[in-house]
PDB file of C-alpha atoms in Angstrom:
ATOM      1  CA  MET A 112      20.122 -11.469  -6.885  1.00 67.00           C
ATOM      2  CA  LYS A 113      18.494 -14.179  -4.784  1.00 79.00           C
ATOM      3  CA  ASN A 114      18.826 -14.245  -0.991  1.00 85.00           C
ATOM      4  CA  GLN A 115      19.752 -10.585  -0.601  1.00 89.00           C
ATOM      5  CA  PRO A 116      19.505  -9.033   2.874  1.00 93.00           C
ATOM      6  CA  LEU A 117      16.219  -7.366   3.781  1.00 92.00           C
ATOM      7  CA  HIS A 118      17.603  -3.841   3.552  1.00 92.00           C
ATOM      8  CA  LYS A 119      18.774  -4.451  -0.023  1.00 92.00           C
ATOM      9  CA  ARG A 120      15.427  -5.958  -1.044  1.00 92.00           C
ATOM     10  CA  MET A 121      13.653  -2.954   0.479  1.00 94.00           C
ATOM     11  CA  GLY A 122      15.990  -0.716  -1.490  1.00 93.00           C
ATOM     12  CA  PHE A 123      15.043  -2.475  -4.726  1.00 92.00           C
ATOM     13  CA  ALA A 124      11.345  -2.054  -3.921  1.00 92.00           C
ATOM     14  CA  LEU A 125      11.790   1.641  -3.133  1.00 95.00           C
ATOM     15  CA  GLN A 126      13.710   2.117  -6.384  1.00 96.00           C
ATOM     16  CA  GLY A 127      10.768   0.534  -8.210  1.00 95.00           C
ATOM     17  CA  LEU A 128       8.313   2.870  -6.486  1.00 96.00           C
ATOM     18  CA  GLY A 129      10.492   5.840  -7.368  1.00 96.00           C
ATOM     19  CA  ALA A 130      10.801   4.782 -10.996  1.00 96.00           C
ATOM     20  CA  ALA A 131       7.051   4.278 -11.330  1.00 96.00           C
ATOM     21  CA  PHE A 132       6.387   7.639  -9.681  1.00 96.00           C
ATOM     22  CA  ARG A 133       8.816   9.410 -12.042  1.00 96.00           C
ATOM     23  CA  MET A 134       7.732   7.616 -15.238  1.00 95.00           C
ATOM     24  CA  GLU A 135       3.992   7.034 -14.880  1.00 95.00           C
ATOM     25  CA  SER A 136       1.510   9.880 -14.616  1.00 95.00           C
ATOM     26  CA  SER A 137      -1.213   7.321 -13.854  1.00 95.00           C
ATOM     27  CA  PHE A 138       0.740   6.120 -10.806  1.00 97.00           C
ATOM     28  CA  ARG A 139       1.197   9.701  -9.593  1.00 97.00           C
ATOM     29  CA  LEU A 140      -2.532  10.352 -10.000  1.00 97.00           C
ATOM     30  CA  GLN A 141      -3.396   7.161  -8.127  1.00 97.00           C
ATOM     31  CA  CYS A 142      -0.981   8.109  -5.324  1.00 98.00           C
ATOM     32  CA  LEU A 143      -2.734  11.475  -5.084  1.00 98.00           C
ATOM     33  CA  ALA A 144      -6.112   9.733  -4.930  1.00 97.00           C
ATOM     34  CA  ALA A 145      -4.827   7.441  -2.156  1.00 97.00           C
ATOM     35  CA  LEU A 146      -3.566  10.473  -0.232  1.00 98.00           C
ATOM     36  CA  LEU A 147      -6.977  12.134  -0.585  1.00 97.00           C
ATOM     37  CA  VAL A 148      -8.655   8.957   0.689  1.00 97.00           C
ATOM     38  CA  LEU A 149      -6.325   9.008   3.705  1.00 97.00           C
ATOM     39  CA  LEU A 150      -7.197  12.642   4.387  1.00 97.00           C
ATOM     40  CA  VAL A 151     -10.934  11.945   4.158  1.00 96.00           C
ATOM     41  CA  LEU A 152     -10.548   8.949   6.481  1.00 97.00           C
ATOM     42  CA  ALA A 153      -8.583  11.022   8.991  1.00 96.00           C
ATOM     43  CA  TRP A 154     -11.183  13.796   8.839  1.00 95.00           C
ATOM     44  CA  CYS A 155     -14.270  11.566   9.121  1.00 94.00           C
ATOM     45  CA  GLN A 156     -12.749   9.005  11.517  1.00 95.00           C
ATOM     46  CA  PRO A 157     -15.088   6.172  10.459  1.00 96.00           C
ATOM     47  CA  ALA A 158     -15.237   2.643  11.829  1.00 96.00           C
ATOM     48  CA  MET A 159     -12.088   0.569  11.332  1.00 97.00           C
ATOM     49  CA  ILE A 160     -13.782  -1.558   8.665  1.00 97.00           C
ATOM     50  CA  TRP A 161     -13.915   1.480   6.377  1.00 97.00           C
ATOM     51  CA  TRP A 162     -10.218   2.136   6.973  1.00 98.00           C
ATOM     52  CA  ALA A 163      -9.451  -1.473   6.104  1.00 98.00           C
ATOM     53  CA  LEU A 164     -11.643  -1.545   2.983  1.00 98.00           C
ATOM     54  CA  LEU A 165     -10.465   1.765   1.568  1.00 98.00           C
ATOM     55  CA  LEU A 166      -6.780   1.253   2.308  1.00 98.00           C
ATOM     56  CA  LEU A 167      -6.933  -2.268   0.885  1.00 98.00           C
ATOM     57  CA  ASN A 168      -8.491  -0.900  -2.296  1.00 98.00           C
ATOM     58  CA  CYS A 169      -5.873   1.846  -2.553  1.00 98.00           C
ATOM     59  CA  GLY A 170      -3.107  -0.703  -2.114  1.00 98.00           C
ATOM     60  CA  MET A 171      -4.569  -3.025  -4.741  1.00 98.00           C
ATOM     61  CA  VAL A 172      -4.912  -0.225  -7.302  1.00 98.00           C
ATOM     62  CA  LEU A 173      -1.333   0.955  -6.716  1.00 98.00           C
ATOM     63  CA  ALA A 174       0.010  -2.610  -6.847  1.00 98.00           C
ATOM     64  CA  ALA A 175      -1.899  -3.316 -10.060  1.00 98.00           C
ATOM     65  CA  GLU A 176      -0.466  -0.154 -11.604  1.00 97.00           C
ATOM     66  CA  LEU A 177       3.028  -1.253 -10.599  1.00 97.00           C
ATOM     67  CA  PHE A 178       2.481  -4.669 -12.212  1.00 97.00           C
ATOM     68  CA  ASN A 179       1.117  -2.952 -15.316  1.00 97.00           C
ATOM     69  CA  THR A 180       4.137  -0.638 -15.470  1.00 96.00           C
ATOM     70  CA  ALA A 181       6.570  -3.524 -14.991  1.00 96.00           C
ATOM     71  CA  LEU A 182       4.847  -5.594 -17.664  1.00 96.00           C
ATOM     72  CA  GLU A 183       4.766  -2.726 -20.174  1.00 95.00           C
ATOM     73  CA  ASN A 184       8.454  -1.933 -19.624  1.00 95.00           C
ATOM     74  CA  LEU A 185       9.461  -5.566 -19.978  1.00 96.00           C
ATOM     75  CA  ILE A 186       7.424  -6.012 -23.141  1.00 95.00           C
ATOM     76  CA  ASP A 187       8.709  -2.775 -24.676  1.00 94.00           C
ATOM     77  CA  HIS A 188      12.277  -3.853 -23.942  1.00 95.00           C
ATOM     78  CA  LEU A 189      11.895  -7.375 -25.335  1.00 94.00           C
ATOM     79  CA  HIS A 190       9.693  -6.524 -28.310  1.00 92.00           C
ATOM     80  CA  PRO A 191       9.630  -2.803 -29.147  1.00 90.00           C
ATOM     81  CA  ALA A 192       7.687  -3.311 -32.379  1.00 91.00           C
ATOM     82  CA  LEU A 193       3.895  -3.271 -32.384  1.00 87.00           C
ATOM     83  CA  HIS A 194       2.284  -6.688 -32.431  1.00 92.00           C
ATOM     84  CA  PRO A 195      -1.398  -7.635 -32.037  1.00 93.00           C
ATOM     85  CA  SER A 196      -0.696 -10.189 -29.302  1.00 93.00           C
ATOM     86  CA  ILE A 197       1.417  -7.729 -27.330  1.00 94.00           C
ATOM     87  CA  LYS A 198      -1.335  -5.134 -27.650  1.00 94.00           C
ATOM     88  CA  ILE A 199      -3.776  -7.598 -26.079  1.00 96.00           C
ATOM     89  CA  VAL A 200      -1.410  -8.262 -23.169  1.00 95.00           C
ATOM     90  CA  LYS A 201      -0.926  -4.543 -22.510  1.00 95.00           C
ATOM     91  CA  ASP A 202      -4.635  -3.801 -22.890  1.00 97.00           C
ATOM     92  CA  CYS A 203      -5.590  -6.596 -20.473  1.00 97.00           C
ATOM     93  CA  ALA A 204      -3.096  -5.336 -17.882  1.00 97.00           C
ATOM     94  CA  ALA A 205      -4.495  -1.814 -18.227  1.00 97.00           C
ATOM     95  CA  ALA A 206      -8.035  -3.213 -17.947  1.00 98.00           C
ATOM     96  CA  ALA A 207      -7.103  -4.913 -14.667  1.00 97.00           C
ATOM     97  CA  VAL A 208      -6.032  -1.531 -13.264  1.00 97.00           C
ATOM     98  CA  LEU A 209      -9.257   0.019 -14.566  1.00 97.00           C
ATOM     99  CA  ILE A 210     -11.458  -2.644 -12.952  1.00 98.00           C
ATOM    100  CA  LEU A 211      -9.697  -2.286  -9.600  1.00 97.00           C
ATOM    101  CA  SER A 212      -9.958   1.503  -9.846  1.00 97.00           C
ATOM    102  CA  ILE A 213     -13.699   1.335 -10.530  1.00 98.00           C
ATOM    103  CA  SER A 214     -14.138  -1.104  -7.661  1.00 97.00           C
ATOM    104  CA  ALA A 215     -12.197   1.213  -5.333  1.00 97.00           C
ATOM    105  CA  LEU A 216     -14.312   4.157  -6.446  1.00 97.00           C
ATOM    106  CA  CYS A 217     -17.499   2.195  -5.723  1.00 98.00           C
ATOM    107  CA  VAL A 218     -16.279   1.358  -2.213  1.00 97.00           C
ATOM    108  CA  PHE A 219     -15.397   5.022  -1.655  1.00 97.00           C
ATOM    109  CA  VAL A 220     -18.862   6.107  -2.830  1.00 96.00           C
ATOM    110  CA  ALA A 221     -20.442   3.577  -0.447  1.00 96.00           C
ATOM    111  CA  PHE A 222     -18.284   5.025   2.330  1.00 97.00           C
ATOM    112  CA  LEU A 223     -19.398   8.556   1.483  1.00 95.00           C
ATOM    113  CA  LEU A 224     -23.069   7.544   1.342  1.00 94.00           C
ATOM    114  CA  GLU A 225     -22.848   5.957   4.789  1.00 93.00           C
ATOM    115  CA  ASN A 226     -20.741   8.721   6.298  1.00 90.00           C
ATOM    116  CA  VAL A 227     -22.099  11.758   4.471  1.00 79.00           C
ATOM    117  CA  ALA A 228     -22.374  13.768   7.696  1.00 65.00           C
ATOM    118  CA  CYS A 229     -18.828  12.873   8.884  1.00 61.00           C
TER     119      CYS A 229
END
């Protein structure tokens, strides 16, 4: 699958997004949160730095969730049985998503505190 044309690689990426959206309620919730952030940004029209910070955070949370989903699916396929080491891997991946989500929430709260009057 190496050296595929750009349109095919984009197709693979879109298939991955679609699969994550269909299979993962967490990803759907995070997409909804990102959409709400976009709506708040469009309504408040803050300085560009806030757009950059909030959209970067949204992208990082969604990307982390995609990595987490990919890792969980790979692990479940290769080793469907429960194992303490596999549990640690899955828990750490989920913790990475949690930390990024908390960080994104903190940036959004800082945005709201600075732009409370919008």
